[in-house]
Amino acid sequence: MIARRRPRLTRDDWLMTGLTALCEGGPGTLGAEPLARRVGATKGSFYWHFDDVPGFHAALLSLWQTDAETALLTADGATDTARLRATAQTIADSTTSNSPALRSEPAIRAWAQGNDLAAGVVAGVDEIRLARLNDLLAACGIGNPEMARILYASATGMQALQDTARDTAATAIGSLVDLILALR
């Protein structure tokens, strides 16, 4: 009988497994042993790609941060109003993104409640997103920085909704953008 060799796990395989584990079971599932059990591999495979568990956590958070920042760059439009709408909708609708990292944002945010590294990364992404929204609102004639905070809080809050209306987040946040712009 010939034993079939399983393909070697890549760094990306471990990161995707980590995102899935985080979403399904929380940060307690992000250790080398639970992840190795999940994929049916040895811890040695994990440590081949990551120096230690904190290094894995940093890589996981870096993946989310990179995807979140890249998504802002792709939220484009012909006018400042269109860019504002696209940016807000991209944030609100991240849980339906093609990016597994962006889809994990509610779990990343929950992790950040009890983890300083995750909290720092989330705070950095929040700062970048808020600055982008504030700049776009200012370009549209809305100078009150609290409007960016309200818009951002609404967008990230929509990610946390655990109901069937998730697929309408982009439409709902678009309506909020229209309401804010009507205040000009």
Short mmCIF file of C-alpha atoms in Angstrom, two decimals:
data_model
loop_
_atom_site.label_atom_id
_atom_site.label_comp_id
_atom_site.label_asym_id
_atom_site.label_seq_id
_atom_site.Cartn_x
_atom_site.Cartn_y
_atom_site.Cartn_z
CA MET A 1 0.00 0.00 0.00
CA ILE A 2 1.38 3.37 -1.02
CA ALA A 3 0.85 6.17 1.46
CA ARG A 4 -0.32 9.38 -0.18
CA ARG A 5 1.62 12.43 0.80
CA ARG A 6 -0.37 15.44 1.72
CA PRO A 7 0.76 18.68 0.17
CA ARG A 8 2.88 20.82 2.46
CA LEU A 9 1.11 23.60 4.22
CA THR A 10 2.18 27.10 3.25
CA ARG A 11 2.37 30.20 5.38
CA ASP A 12 -0.86 31.37 3.73
CA ASP A 13 -2.55 28.05 4.58
CA TRP A 14 -1.75 28.61 8.24
CA LEU A 15 -2.97 32.22 8.10
CA MET A 16 -6.26 31.24 6.43
CA THR A 17 -6.70 28.47 9.01
CA GLY A 18 -6.05 31.03 11.73
CA LEU A 19 -8.68 33.41 10.36
CA THR A 20 -11.23 30.62 10.19
CA ALA A 21 -10.37 29.45 13.70
CA LEU A 22 -10.60 33.00 15.06
CA CYS A 23 -14.03 33.50 13.49
CA GLU A 24 -15.36 30.16 14.69
CA GLY A 25 -13.81 29.87 18.13
CA GLY A 26 -12.19 33.12 19.16
CA PRO A 27 -8.60 33.97 20.00
CA GLY A 28 -8.11 30.91 22.20
CA THR A 29 -7.93 28.84 19.02
CA LEU A 30 -4.88 30.72 17.73
CA GLY A 31 -2.21 28.56 19.36
CA ALA A 32 0.12 26.24 17.47
CA GLU A 33 -1.40 23.07 18.88
CA PRO A 34 -5.09 23.87 18.25
CA LEU A 35 -4.29 25.06 14.73
CA ALA A 36 -2.19 21.97 13.98
CA ARG A 37 -5.04 19.73 15.16
CA ARG A 38 -7.46 21.68 12.99
CA VAL A 39 -5.46 21.01 9.83
CA GLY A 40 -4.19 17.55 10.80
CA ALA A 41 -0.54 18.60 10.84
CA THR A 42 2.25 18.73 13.36
CA LYS A 43 3.26 21.78 15.34
CA GLY A 44 6.58 21.48 13.52
CA SER A 45 4.84 22.56 10.33
CA PHE A 46 3.51 25.62 12.14
CA TYR A 47 6.95 26.49 13.50
CA TRP A 48 8.50 26.03 10.07
CA HIS A 49 6.58 29.13 8.96
CA PHE A 50 6.42 31.15 12.19
CA ASP A 51 9.03 31.67 14.90
CA ASP A 52 6.42 31.56 17.64
CA VAL A 53 2.72 32.08 18.34
CA PRO A 54 3.09 35.86 18.87
CA GLY A 55 4.80 36.02 15.46
CA PHE A 56 1.83 34.17 13.97
CA HIS A 57 -0.56 36.60 15.66
CA ALA A 58 1.40 39.54 14.25
CA ALA A 59 1.29 38.02 10.75
CA LEU A 60 -2.45 37.43 11.02
CA LEU A 61 -3.07 41.00 12.12
CA SER A 62 -0.75 42.34 9.42
CA LEU A 63 -2.76 40.46 6.79
CA TRP A 64 -5.99 42.05 8.04
CA GLN A 65 -4.39 45.50 8.24
CA THR A 66 -2.99 45.27 4.71
CA ASP A 67 -6.31 44.13 3.26
CA ALA A 68 -8.22 46.84 5.16
CA GLU A 69 -5.87 49.56 3.91
CA THR A 70 -5.89 48.19 0.35
CA ALA A 71 -9.69 48.17 0.34
CA LEU A 72 -9.66 51.92 1.05
CA LEU A 73 -7.51 52.50 -2.01
CA THR A 74 -9.90 50.56 -4.23
CA ALA A 75 -12.96 52.48 -3.01
CA ASP A 76 -12.97 54.92 -5.88
CA GLY A 77 -15.38 57.16 -7.71
CA ALA A 78 -15.50 60.00 -10.20
CA THR A 79 -16.46 62.61 -7.59
CA ASP A 80 -15.72 63.25 -3.93
CA THR A 81 -19.30 62.26 -3.13
CA ALA A 82 -18.91 58.98 -5.01
CA ARG A 83 -15.58 58.29 -3.26
CA LEU A 84 -17.17 59.03 0.13
CA ARG A 85 -20.04 56.66 -0.59
CA ALA A 86 -17.71 53.93 -1.91
CA THR A 87 -15.38 54.24 1.09
CA ALA A 88 -18.18 54.04 3.65
CA GLN A 89 -19.78 51.14 1.80
CA THR A 90 -16.48 49.28 1.57
CA ILE A 91 -16.04 49.52 5.32
CA ALA A 92 -19.62 48.56 6.15
CA ASP A 93 -19.68 45.70 3.68
CA SER A 94 -16.29 44.18 4.55
CA THR A 95 -17.88 41.04 5.98
CA THR A 96 -19.06 40.14 2.47
CA SER A 97 -15.68 40.92 0.91
CA ASN A 98 -13.71 38.48 -1.23
CA SER A 99 -10.92 38.84 1.33
CA PRO A 100 -11.04 36.26 4.14
CA ALA A 101 -9.11 38.73 6.28
CA LEU A 102 -11.73 41.45 5.82
CA ARG A 103 -14.56 39.01 6.45
CA SER A 104 -12.96 38.29 9.82
CA GLU A 105 -13.11 41.92 10.96
CA PRO A 106 -15.77 41.39 13.67
CA ALA A 107 -13.63 38.60 15.16
CA ILE A 108 -10.48 40.77 14.90
CA ARG A 109 -12.29 43.57 16.73
CA ALA A 110 -13.49 41.17 19.43
CA TRP A 111 -9.92 39.88 19.83
CA ALA A 112 -8.71 43.46 20.21
CA GLN A 113 -10.85 43.86 23.32
CA GLY A 114 -8.44 41.67 25.29
CA ASN A 115 -5.19 41.76 23.33
CA ASP A 116 -2.86 44.75 23.20
CA LEU A 117 -1.27 43.81 19.86
CA ALA A 118 -4.65 43.37 18.17
CA ALA A 119 -5.94 46.57 19.82
CA GLY A 120 -2.99 48.54 18.43
CA VAL A 121 -3.50 47.24 14.90
CA VAL A 122 -7.25 47.91 15.02
CA ALA A 123 -6.62 51.42 16.36
CA GLY A 124 -4.21 52.07 13.48
CA VAL A 125 -6.73 50.93 10.87
CA ASP A 126 -9.46 52.95 12.59
CA GLU A 127 -7.27 56.06 12.46
CA ILE A 128 -6.57 55.63 8.73
CA ARG A 129 -10.21 55.00 7.90
CA LEU A 130 -11.42 57.93 9.99
CA ALA A 131 -8.89 60.24 8.35
CA ARG A 132 -10.04 59.09 4.90
CA LEU A 133 -13.70 59.63 5.76
CA ASN A 134 -12.93 63.02 7.33
CA ASP A 135 -10.96 64.13 4.25
CA LEU A 136 -13.75 63.03 1.90
CA LEU A 137 -16.43 64.71 4.03
CA ALA A 138 -14.37 67.93 4.06
CA ALA A 139 -14.03 67.71 0.27
CA CYS A 140 -17.83 67.45 0.12
CA GLY A 141 -18.26 70.55 2.29
CA ILE A 142 -18.84 68.84 5.67
CA GLY A 143 -16.23 70.16 8.12
CA ASN A 144 -17.50 68.63 11.34
CA PRO A 145 -15.10 65.77 12.24
CA GLU A 146 -17.81 64.16 14.38
CA MET A 147 -19.64 63.27 11.16
CA ALA A 148 -16.73 61.03 10.18
CA ARG A 149 -16.92 59.32 13.58
CA ILE A 150 -20.68 58.82 13.26
CA LEU A 151 -20.31 57.44 9.75
CA TYR A 152 -17.45 55.16 10.78
CA ALA A 153 -19.21 53.90 13.89
CA SER A 154 -22.24 53.08 11.78
CA ALA A 155 -20.15 51.28 9.16
CA THR A 156 -18.27 49.15 11.70
CA GLY A 157 -21.45 48.55 13.66
CA MET A 158 -23.10 47.10 10.56
CA GLN A 159 -20.31 44.51 10.43
CA ALA A 160 -21.35 43.28 13.85
CA LEU A 161 -25.01 42.79 12.98
CA GLN A 162 -25.75 39.09 13.24
CA ASP A 163 -28.84 39.01 11.07
CA THR A 164 -29.94 38.35 7.54
CA ALA A 165 -29.80 42.06 6.69
CA ARG A 166 -26.01 41.91 6.37
CA ASP A 167 -26.17 42.01 2.61
CA THR A 168 -27.93 45.39 2.81
CA ALA A 169 -25.13 47.12 4.74
CA ALA A 170 -23.86 48.94 1.65
CA THR A 171 -27.31 50.28 0.84
CA ALA A 172 -27.95 51.38 4.42
CA ILE A 173 -24.62 53.14 4.81
CA GLY A 174 -25.19 54.78 1.42
CA SER A 175 -28.44 56.21 2.82
CA LEU A 176 -26.55 57.56 5.83
CA VAL A 177 -24.01 59.22 3.50
CA ASP A 178 -26.91 60.84 1.63
CA LEU A 179 -28.40 62.05 4.91
CA ILE A 180 -25.10 63.54 6.06
CA LEU A 181 -24.57 65.24 2.70
CA ALA A 182 -28.06 66.72 2.89
CA LEU A 183 -26.91 68.62 6.00
CA ARG A 184 -24.50 70.77 3.98
#
